[in-house]
Coordinates of C-alpha atoms and ligand atoms in Angstrom, one line a residue:
X1 CA 9.7 -28.6 20.2
X2 CA 12.6 -26.9 18.5
X3 CA 16.0 -27.6 19.7
X4 CA 18.6 -24.8 18.7
X5 CA 22.3 -25.2 18.7
X6 CA 25.3 -22.9 18.8
X7 CA 27.2 -22.2 15.7
X8 CA 30.8 -22.5 16.4
X9 CA 33.9 -23.2 14.2
X10 CA 31.5 -23.7 11.2
X11 CA 29.3 -26.3 12.8
X12 CA 26.0 -26.5 14.8
X13 CA 27.0 -27.8 18.1
X14 CA 25.6 -28.4 21.8
X15 CA 26.8 -26.2 24.5
X16 CA 29.8 -27.5 26.7
X17 CA 27.4 -27.7 29.6
X18 CA 24.8 -29.7 27.7
X19 CA 22.1 -27.6 29.3
X20 CA 19.4 -25.8 27.7
X21 CA 17.0 -22.8 28.4
X22 CA 13.3 -22.7 27.6
X23 CA 12.3 -20.2 24.8
X24 CA 8.7 -19.1 25.1
X25 CA 6.2 -17.9 22.5
X26 CA 4.9 -14.5 23.8
X27 CA 1.5 -14.9 22.1
X28 CA 0.8 -18.3 23.8
X29 CA 3.0 -18.2 26.9
X30 CA 4.1 -21.6 26.2
X31 CA 7.5 -23.0 25.5
X32 CA 8.3 -23.7 21.9
X33 CA 12.0 -24.1 21.8
X34 CA 15.1 -25.1 23.7
X35 CA 18.2 -23.0 23.4
X36 CA 21.7 -23.7 24.5
X37 CA 22.8 -22.4 27.8
X38 CA 26.3 -21.4 27.0
X39 CA 29.1 -20.4 29.1
X40 CA 32.7 -19.3 29.2
X41 CA 33.9 -22.8 27.8
X42 CA 31.8 -22.1 24.7
X43 CA 33.3 -18.7 24.5
X44 CA 36.9 -20.1 24.6
X45 CA 36.1 -22.6 22.0
X46 CA 34.6 -20.2 19.7
X47 CA 37.5 -17.7 20.3
X48 CA 40.0 -20.2 19.4
X49 CA 38.1 -21.1 16.1
X50 CA 37.8 -17.3 15.4
X51 CA 41.6 -16.6 15.9
X52 CA 42.4 -19.6 13.5
X53 CA 40.1 -18.1 11.0
X54 CA 41.3 -14.5 11.2
X55 CA 44.3 -14.7 8.6
X56 CA 42.2 -16.0 6.0
X57 CA 39.3 -14.0 6.5
X58 CA 41.1 -10.6 6.8
X59 CA 43.3 -11.4 3.7
X60 CA 40.7 -13.0 1.5
X61 CA 40.0 -9.5 0.0
X62 CA 36.9 -7.3 0.1
X63 CA 35.2 -8.8 -3.0
X64 CA 35.2 -12.2 -1.5
X65 CA 34.0 -11.1 1.8
X66 CA 31.1 -9.1 0.1
X67 CA 30.4 -12.2 -1.8
X68 CA 29.8 -14.2 1.3
X69 CA 27.8 -11.4 2.8
X70 CA 25.6 -11.0 -0.3
X71 CA 25.1 -14.9 -0.4
X72 CA 23.8 -14.8 3.1
X73 CA 21.5 -11.9 2.3
X74 CA 20.2 -14.1 -0.8
X75 CA 19.7 -17.0 1.5
X76 CA 17.4 -15.0 3.9
X77 CA 15.6 -13.3 1.0
X78 CA 14.8 -17.0 -0.4
X79 CA 13.6 -17.7 3.0
X80 CA 12.0 -14.6 4.0
X81 CA 8.7 -16.1 5.1
X82 CA 10.4 -18.6 7.4
X83 CA 12.5 -15.8 8.9
X84 CA 9.3 -13.4 9.4
X85 CA 7.5 -16.4 11.1
X86 CA 10.5 -17.2 13.4
X87 CA 10.5 -13.7 14.4
X88 CA 7.0 -13.3 15.1
X89 CA 6.9 -16.6 17.0
X90 CA 9.9 -15.7 19.2
X91 CA 9.1 -11.9 19.7
X92 CA 5.3 -11.6 19.7
X93 CA 5.5 -9.2 16.9
X94 CA 3.0 -9.1 14.0
X95 CA 4.3 -11.2 11.2
X96 CA 3.2 -8.3 9.0
X97 CA 5.7 -6.1 10.4
X98 CA 8.5 -8.7 10.4
X99 CA 7.9 -9.1 6.8
X100 CA 8.2 -5.6 5.8
X101 CA 10.7 -4.4 8.4
X102 CA 12.8 -6.8 10.4
X103 CA 13.8 -9.3 7.8
X104 CA 14.1 -7.0 4.8
X105 CA 16.2 -4.7 7.1
X106 CA 18.4 -7.8 8.0
X107 CA 19.0 -8.4 4.4
X108 CA 19.8 -4.7 3.7
X109 CA 22.3 -4.6 6.5
X110 CA 24.2 -7.5 4.9
X111 CA 24.1 -6.0 1.4
X112 CA 24.8 -2.6 2.6
X113 CA 28.1 -3.5 4.2
X114 CA 28.9 -5.8 1.3
X115 CA 28.8 -2.9 -0.8
X116 CA 30.3 -0.2 1.6
X117 CA 33.5 -2.3 2.2
X118 CA 34.2 -2.2 -1.6
X119 CA 34.1 1.7 -1.7
X120 CA 36.3 2.6 1.2
X121 CA 39.4 4.7 1.1
X122 CA 41.9 5.8 3.7
X123 CA 43.8 9.0 4.1
X124 CA 47.2 10.1 2.9
X125 CA 49.0 13.4 4.2
X126 CA 52.0 14.9 2.7
X127 CA 54.4 16.4 5.2
X128 CA 56.9 19.2 4.1
X129 CA 60.3 20.0 5.9
X130 CA 61.2 17.2 6.1
X131 CA 59.7 15.8 3.3
X132 CA 57.5 12.6 4.2
X133 CA 54.5 10.7 3.0
X134 CA 52.0 9.4 5.6
X135 CA 49.4 6.9 4.6
X136 CA 46.8 5.4 7.0
X137 CA 45.9 1.9 7.0
X138 CA 42.7 0.7 8.5
X139 CA 43.1 -2.9 9.7
X140 CA 40.6 -5.2 11.1
X141 CA 40.8 -5.6 14.8
X142 CA 40.8 -9.5 15.1
X143 CA 38.2 -11.2 17.0
X144 CA 35.2 -9.0 18.0
X145 CA 32.0 -9.6 20.1
X146 CA 28.5 -8.5 19.1
X147 CA 25.8 -8.6 21.6
X148 CA 22.0 -7.6 20.9
X149 CA 18.8 -7.3 22.4
X150 CA 15.4 -8.9 21.9
X151 CA 13.3 -6.1 20.2
X152 CA 14.5 -6.1 16.6
X153 CA 16.3 -9.5 16.8
X154 CA 17.7 -10.2 13.2
X155 CA 17.7 -6.4 12.4
X156 CA 19.9 -5.4 15.2
X157 CA 22.0 -8.7 15.2
X158 CA 23.0 -8.3 11.4
X159 CA 23.5 -4.5 11.9
X160 CA 26.6 -5.4 14.0
X161 CA 27.7 -8.6 12.4
X162 CA 27.8 -7.3 8.8
X163 CA 30.2 -4.3 9.2
X164 CA 32.3 -6.5 11.7
X165 CA 32.6 -9.1 8.9
X166 CA 32.9 -6.8 6.1
X167 CA 35.9 -5.1 7.6
X168 CA 37.7 -8.5 8.0
X169 CA 37.1 -9.3 11.7
X170 CA 35.9 -12.9 13.0
X171 CA 33.0 -12.5 15.2
X172 CA 31.6 -14.0 18.4
X173 CA 28.0 -13.1 18.4
X174 CA 25.3 -13.4 21.0
X175 CA 21.7 -12.8 20.4
X176 CA 19.4 -12.2 23.2
X177 CA 18.3 -15.3 25.1
X178 CA 14.6 -14.3 24.8
X179 CA 14.7 -14.0 20.9
X180 CA 17.3 -16.4 19.6
X181 CA 15.5 -18.0 16.8
X182 CA 16.4 -16.0 13.6
X183 CA 20.0 -15.7 14.9
X184 CA 20.0 -19.6 14.7
X185 CA 18.5 -19.5 11.2
X186 CA 21.4 -17.1 10.3
X187 CA 23.8 -19.8 11.4
X188 CA 22.0 -22.1 9.0
X189 CA 22.4 -19.3 6.3
X190 CA 26.2 -19.1 7.1
X191 CA 26.5 -22.9 6.7
X192 CA 24.5 -22.9 3.6
X193 CA 26.8 -20.3 1.8
X194 CA 30.0 -22.1 2.9
X195 CA 31.3 -19.2 5.1
X196 CA 34.6 -20.5 6.2
X197 CA 34.6 -22.1 9.7
X198 CA 35.3 -19.8 12.7
X199 CA 34.5 -16.5 11.0
X200 CA 31.2 -16.3 12.4
X201 CA 30.2 -17.9 15.7
X202 CA 26.9 -17.5 17.4
X203 CA 26.6 -18.5 20.9
X204 CA 23.2 -18.6 22.8
X205 CA 22.5 -18.2 26.4
X206 CA 22.0 -15.9 29.3
X207 CA 23.7 -12.4 29.5
X208 CA 25.4 -12.9 32.9
X209 CA 27.0 -16.1 31.7
X210 CA 27.8 -16.2 28.1
X211 CA 27.4 -12.5 27.3
X212 CA 29.8 -11.6 30.4
X213 CA 32.2 -14.4 29.3
X214 CA 32.5 -12.6 25.8
X215 CA 33.0 -9.2 27.3
X216 CA 35.7 -10.5 29.7
X217 CA 37.5 -12.6 27.2
X218 CA 41.1 -11.1 26.7
X219 CA 41.2 -12.0 23.1
X220 CA 38.1 -10.5 22.2
X221 CA 39.3 -6.8 21.5
X222 CA 36.0 -4.9 20.7
X223 CA 32.5 -5.1 21.9
X224 CA 29.6 -3.7 19.9
X225 CA 26.6 -3.8 22.4
X226 CA 22.9 -2.9 22.0
X227 CA 20.6 -3.1 25.1
X228 CA 19.6 -1.6 28.4
X229 CA 21.5 1.5 30.0
X230 CA 22.1 -0.6 33.0
X231 CA 23.6 -3.6 31.3
X232 CA 25.5 -0.9 29.3
X233 CA 27.1 0.5 32.5
X234 CA 28.0 -2.9 33.7
X235 CA 29.7 -3.8 30.5
X236 CA 31.8 -0.6 30.3
X237 CA 32.9 -1.5 33.9
X238 CA 34.2 -4.7 32.7
X239 CA 35.7 -3.8 29.4
X240 CA 37.2 -0.4 30.2
X241 CA 40.1 -1.7 32.4
X242 CA 41.0 -4.1 29.5
X243 CA 41.1 -1.1 27.1
X244 CA 38.7 -2.8 24.7
X245 CA 37.0 -0.8 22.1
X246 CA 33.3 -0.3 22.9
X247 CA 30.2 0.7 21.1
X248 CA 27.1 1.2 23.3
X249 CA 23.7 1.7 22.0
X250 CA 21.4 1.9 25.1
X251 CA 17.8 3.1 26.1
X252 CA 15.9 6.1 25.2
X253 CA 13.0 8.3 26.3
X254 CA 12.2 9.9 23.3
X255 CA 10.0 13.0 22.7
X256 CA 7.5 13.4 19.8
X257 CA 6.9 17.1 19.4
X258 CA 3.9 18.4 17.6
X259 CA 3.6 22.0 16.6
X260 CA 0.1 23.4 15.6
X261 CA 1.5 24.3 12.1
X262 CA 2.4 20.7 11.4
X263 CA 1.0 18.7 8.4
X264 CA -1.8 17.3 10.6
X265 CA -2.9 14.1 9.2
X266 CA 0.5 12.8 8.5
X267 CA 1.8 14.0 12.1
X268 CA -1.2 12.2 13.5
X269 CA -0.8 9.0 11.7
X270 CA 2.9 8.8 12.2
X271 CA 2.8 9.6 15.9
X272 CA 0.4 6.5 16.4
X273 CA 3.1 4.3 14.7
X274 CA 6.2 6.1 16.4
X275 CA 4.1 5.4 19.7
X276 CA 2.9 1.7 19.1
X277 CA 4.9 0.1 16.5
X278 CA 6.4 -3.3 17.7
X279 CA 4.1 -2.7 20.8
X280 CA 6.3 0.4 21.7
X281 CA 9.3 -1.8 22.0
X282 CA 11.6 0.1 19.6
X283 CA 14.4 2.2 21.2
X284 CA 13.4 5.0 18.8
X285 CA 9.8 5.0 19.8
X286 CA 8.4 8.4 20.8
X287 CA 6.9 7.7 24.3
X288 CA 6.6 11.5 25.6
X289 CA 4.2 13.2 23.1
X290 CA 4.2 17.0 23.4
X291 CA 1.3 18.9 21.6
X292 CA 1.0 22.8 21.1
X293 CA -1.9 23.9 23.2
X294 CA -4.0 25.3 20.4
X295 CA -4.4 21.9 18.9
X296 CA -4.0 19.7 21.9
X297 CA -7.6 18.7 22.5
X298 CA -8.2 17.8 18.9
X299 CA -5.0 16.0 18.5
X300 CA -5.7 14.1 21.6
X301 CA -9.3 13.0 20.5
X302 CA -7.9 12.1 17.1
X303 CA -5.1 10.2 18.4
X304 CA -7.1 8.3 20.8
X305 CA -9.5 7.3 17.9
X306 CA -6.8 6.0 15.9
X307 CA -5.1 4.2 18.6
X308 CA -8.5 2.5 19.1
X309 CA -8.3 1.0 15.6
X310 CA -5.2 -1.0 16.2
X311 CA -5.8 -4.6 15.9
X312 CA -4.5 -6.6 18.7
X313 CA -4.5 -10.1 18.2
X314 CA -2.6 -13.4 17.0
X315 CA 0.7 -12.2 15.6
X316 CA 0.7 -14.7 13.0
X317 CA -2.7 -13.3 11.5
X318 CA -2.1 -11.1 8.6
X319 CA -4.5 -8.5 9.9
X320 CA -2.9 -8.0 13.3
X321 CA -0.8 -4.8 13.6
X322 CA -0.4 -5.0 17.4
X323 CA 1.0 -8.0 18.9
X324 CA 2.2 -9.4 22.3
X325 CA 4.9 -8.0 24.6
X326 CA 8.0 -10.0 24.6
X327 CA 7.8 -11.8 28.1
X328 CA 5.7 -12.1 31.3
X329 CA 8.6 -10.3 33.0
X330 CA 8.6 -7.5 30.7
X331 CA 4.8 -7.2 30.7
X332 CA 5.0 -7.0 34.4
X333 CA 7.5 -4.3 34.3
X334 CA 5.4 -2.3 31.9
X335 CA 2.3 -2.7 34.1
X336 CA 4.2 -1.6 37.2
X337 CA 4.7 1.8 35.2
X338 CA 1.1 2.1 34.5
X339 CA 0.5 1.7 38.3
X340 CA 3.2 4.3 39.0
X341 CA 1.8 6.7 36.5
X342 CA -1.7 6.6 38.4
X343 CA 0.2 7.1 41.7
X344 CA 1.9 10.1 40.1
X345 CA -1.6 11.5 39.2
X346 CA -1.9 10.5 35.5
X347 CA -5.3 9.7 34.0
X348 CA -5.4 6.6 31.7
X349 CA -6.9 7.8 28.5
X350 CA -7.1 4.3 27.0
X351 CA -5.7 0.9 27.7
X352 CA -3.9 0.5 30.9
X353 CA -4.7 -3.1 31.2
X354 CA -3.5 -6.8 30.2
X355 CA -5.7 -8.2 27.5
X356 CA -6.7 -11.8 27.6
X357 CA -7.6 -12.7 24.0
X358 CA -10.7 -14.9 23.5
X359 CA -8.9 -17.9 22.2
X360 CA -7.7 -21.1 23.9
X361 CA -4.2 -21.0 22.3
X362 CA -3.6 -17.3 23.0
X363 CA -5.3 -16.7 26.4
X364 CA -2.1 -17.2 28.1
X365 CA -0.2 -14.6 25.9
X366 CA 1.5 -11.4 27.1
X367 CA -0.9 -8.8 25.6
X368 CA -1.3 -5.4 26.8
X369 CA -3.6 -2.6 25.5
X370 CA -2.1 0.6 23.9
X371 CA -2.0 3.0 26.8
X372 CA -2.2 6.7 26.7
X373 CA -1.7 8.8 29.8
X374 CA -2.6 12.4 30.5
X375 CA -2.0 14.9 33.3
X376 CA 1.7 14.1 34.2
X377 CA 4.6 16.5 34.7
X378 CA 7.3 16.0 32.3
X379 CA 9.7 15.4 35.2
X380 CA 7.9 12.6 37.1
X381 CA 9.3 9.2 37.0
X382 CA 6.9 7.9 34.4
X383 CA 8.1 10.5 32.1
X384 CA 11.8 10.0 33.1
X385 CA 12.5 6.3 32.9
X386 CA 12.4 4.1 30.0
X387 CA 9.2 2.0 29.9
X388 CA 9.9 0.3 26.5
X389 CA 6.4 -0.8 26.0
X390 CA 2.9 0.4 24.4
X391 CA 2.6 3.4 27.1
X392 CA 2.8 6.8 26.1
X393 CA 2.0 10.1 27.9
X394 CA 0.6 13.2 26.1
X395 CA 1.2 16.6 27.3
X396 CA 0.5 20.4 26.0
X397 CA 2.9 22.9 25.7
X398 CA 2.7 26.8 24.9
X399 CA 6.2 27.7 23.7
X400 CA 9.0 26.4 21.6
X401 CA 11.6 27.1 24.4
X402 CA 9.5 25.3 26.9
X403 CA 9.1 22.2 24.7
X404 CA 13.0 22.3 24.1
X405 CA 13.4 22.1 27.8
X406 CA 11.0 19.4 28.3
X407 CA 12.3 17.3 25.4
X408 CA 15.9 17.6 26.7
X409 CA 14.8 17.1 30.3
X410 CA 15.6 13.6 30.7
X411 CA 18.9 11.6 31.3
X412 CA 18.5 10.1 27.6
X413 CA 19.2 11.4 24.2
X414 CA 18.7 8.9 21.6
X415 CA 15.9 10.1 19.0
X416 CA 13.5 13.1 18.9
X417 CA 10.9 13.5 16.1
X418 CA 9.1 16.9 15.4
X419 CA 6.4 18.0 13.3
X420 CA 6.2 21.7 11.9
X421 CA 5.8 23.2 8.4
X422 CA 7.9 26.0 9.5
X423 CA 11.4 25.6 8.1
X424 CA 13.2 28.0 10.4
X425 CA 11.5 26.5 13.4
X426 CA 12.5 23.2 12.4
X427 CA 16.1 23.9 12.1
X428 CA 16.4 26.0 15.2
X429 CA 14.7 23.5 17.3
X430 CA 16.8 20.6 15.8
X431 CA 20.0 22.4 16.7
X432 CA 19.0 22.8 20.3
X433 CA 17.6 19.1 20.9
X434 CA 20.3 17.0 22.6
X435 CA 19.8 13.8 20.7
X436 CA 21.8 11.7 18.3
X437 CA 18.9 11.6 15.9
X438 CA 16.2 14.1 15.0
X439 CA 13.4 13.4 12.7
X440 CA 11.5 16.2 11.1
X441 CA 8.2 15.4 9.7
X442 CA 9.0 11.7 9.7
X443 CA 10.0 8.9 12.0
X444 CA 12.2 5.9 11.5
X445 CA 13.2 6.9 8.1
X446 CA 16.7 5.3 7.8
X447 CA 19.6 5.8 5.5
X448 CA 22.1 3.2 6.3
X449 CA 24.9 5.6 5.5
X450 CA 23.9 8.1 8.3
X451 CA 25.4 7.8 11.9
X452 CA 23.1 6.2 14.3
X453 CA 23.3 6.5 18.1
X454 CA 22.6 8.5 21.2
X455 CA 24.0 10.8 23.6
X456 CA 23.9 11.0 27.5
X457 CA 22.6 7.8 28.8
X458 CA 21.6 6.5 25.4
X459 CA 25.1 5.3 24.8
X460 CA 28.4 6.1 23.4
X461 CA 29.6 5.8 19.8
X462 CA 27.9 5.6 16.6
X463 CA 26.8 2.7 14.1
X464 CA 26.0 2.9 10.4
X465 CA 27.9 3.6 7.3
X466 CA 31.6 4.6 7.9
X467 CA 31.2 4.9 11.5
X468 CA 30.5 1.2 11.9
X469 CA 33.6 0.4 9.7
X470 CA 35.7 2.8 11.6
X471 CA 34.7 1.1 14.9
X472 CA 35.4 -2.3 13.6
X473 CA 38.9 -1.3 12.3
X474 CA 42.1 0.2 13.8
X475 CA 43.9 3.1 12.1
X476 CA 47.7 2.5 11.6
X477 CA 49.6 5.6 10.2
X478 CA 52.9 4.7 8.1
X479 CA 55.2 7.6 7.7
X480 CA 58.0 7.5 4.9
X481 CA 60.5 10.1 5.0
X482 CA 62.1 11.1 1.6
Ligands
LIG501 P1 19.6 -6.0 28.1 O1 20.5 -5.1 28.3 O2 18.8 -6.8 29.1 O3 20.2 -7.3 27.1 C1 21.0 -7.0 25.7 C2 21.8 -8.0 25.5 O4 22.8 -8.1 26.5 C3 21.1 -9.5 25.5 O5 21.8 -10.3 24.7 C4 21.6 -9.9 27.0 O6 21.7 -11.4 27.1 C5 23.1 -9.3 27.1 N1 23.5 -9.3 28.5 C6 22.8 -9.1 29.7 N2 23.7 -9.0 30.8 C7 24.9 -9.1 30.2 C8 26.2 -9.1 30.7 N3 26.6 -9.0 32.0 N4 27.4 -9.1 30.0 C9 27.1 -9.2 28.5 N5 25.9 -9.3 27.9 C10 24.9 -9.2 28.8 O7 18.6 -5.3 27.1 P2 17.1 -6.1 26.5 O8 16.1 -6.0 27.5 O9 17.5 -7.2 25.6 O10 16.7 -4.9 25.6 C11 15.9 -3.8 25.7 C12 16.8 -2.6 25.9 O11 17.6 -2.4 24.6 C13 16.1 -1.3 25.9 O12 16.7 -0.4 27.0 C14 16.2 -0.6 24.5 O13 16.2 0.9 24.6 C15 17.6 -0.9 24.3 N6 17.7 -0.7 22.8 C16 18.7 0.2 22.4 C17 18.8 0.4 21.0 C18 19.6 1.3 20.4 O14 19.9 1.3 19.3 N7 20.1 2.4 21.3 C19 18.2 -0.5 20.0 C20 17.3 -1.5 20.6 C21 17.2 -1.6 22.0

């Protein structure tokens, strides 16, 4: 049994309450670790340490900060297999995916912001009559909070921590209580590279306890949050009256739009990936697949065939490319949506049921067969609410304007993907899609310099590149009359 600890003021420590939560391996359904059940006292202690470290960290210089971030990236790279295994055990995702996506991206996040912070510039404005010179400083905010979800644990955790630290802030970070393991390993990385005490503090525990205490703490001046839309709403209600800076990356209900003039094989293979990668538990997954009617039947047949080839099994096996859902509660939520889809008149073309693997160790795991549903209106609940699992709907369309209306017709606006070889159509449709991200003839192709985030109920603010560095700094204009 593993016993995880908080990382506070440079040390691994027990929570003030000295109580712990069970951490379950989704592939077996068994407890494999205990994690600190932290509360407001732990947040108070971490904030005190972070405040004490702020002067040193914010004045140490960008080269030094970059050196620490790169050293942490080097540490993860040297222990990549341990991190990938931890991510797979904790989340149920195939280790083959964690090795090539989650952990390398965690490394890239640290390296990207280590480099970016050394290439920043600020504005200067020359005023005439009267003559004055304005220059704008971008100063770190102070102590900031970073709260992340369970679906891409290290990937999203470092996506926040790296720009916050690079910009010179001290951080109180909380990973999801469902997947804390790689965040714990990151605290070992911070200790190994000698990150000054208090600069980064990682507290484990439940959202309503330790997460809420971070959001409420008067000395934490900004919160970067990724998670569900309902939690985001609650956070905004707490933080807004305290005038905190807020970045909210929330849920999605993303469309995949397949036009008849697409590069068919590429569209087909990528749509299987965009539907079912990480068991459909990526906020960017396309869960509503719209196919132009002239190729609908062919695409549906070929899609179902390719889905049938997904290898559901032990996430730690190299051959597995479809793992377990993250928890029993989440599995039950996803199953309830499959039941709803049936009530709404949907036909289950494949999947639809829990899978009990024929293996003593794995028979209690949270596996669900990849599920494709046909025959639903774009406006029914199944097509409006975020399911966040391996469940997609497939629907035909006749006209461009029609599919744009379907795609835009949910409360969400995170990411859309579209397949066509017609450049004019691609640009025209992209312009009309109400989403923060539109991928054309690709999916999840990320350049870390680009703005990342959604519109409508998918969030407020953007991460990535300068957007993240701007979020984690305050502008101060200095005006000199001469
Ligand atoms: P969640 O909202 O339940 O939890 C996210 C984090 O918030 C966790 O660390 C949790 O402990 C914490 N939390 C919960 N209540 C809190 C409170 N009152 N105060 C402070 N913190 C609190 O989300 P989840 O189930 O972990 O993640 C899945 C959701 O995340 C999905 O909706 C998915 O779309 C979304 N997501 C969005 C993006 C994006 O970039 N837009 C990326 C990944 C996941």
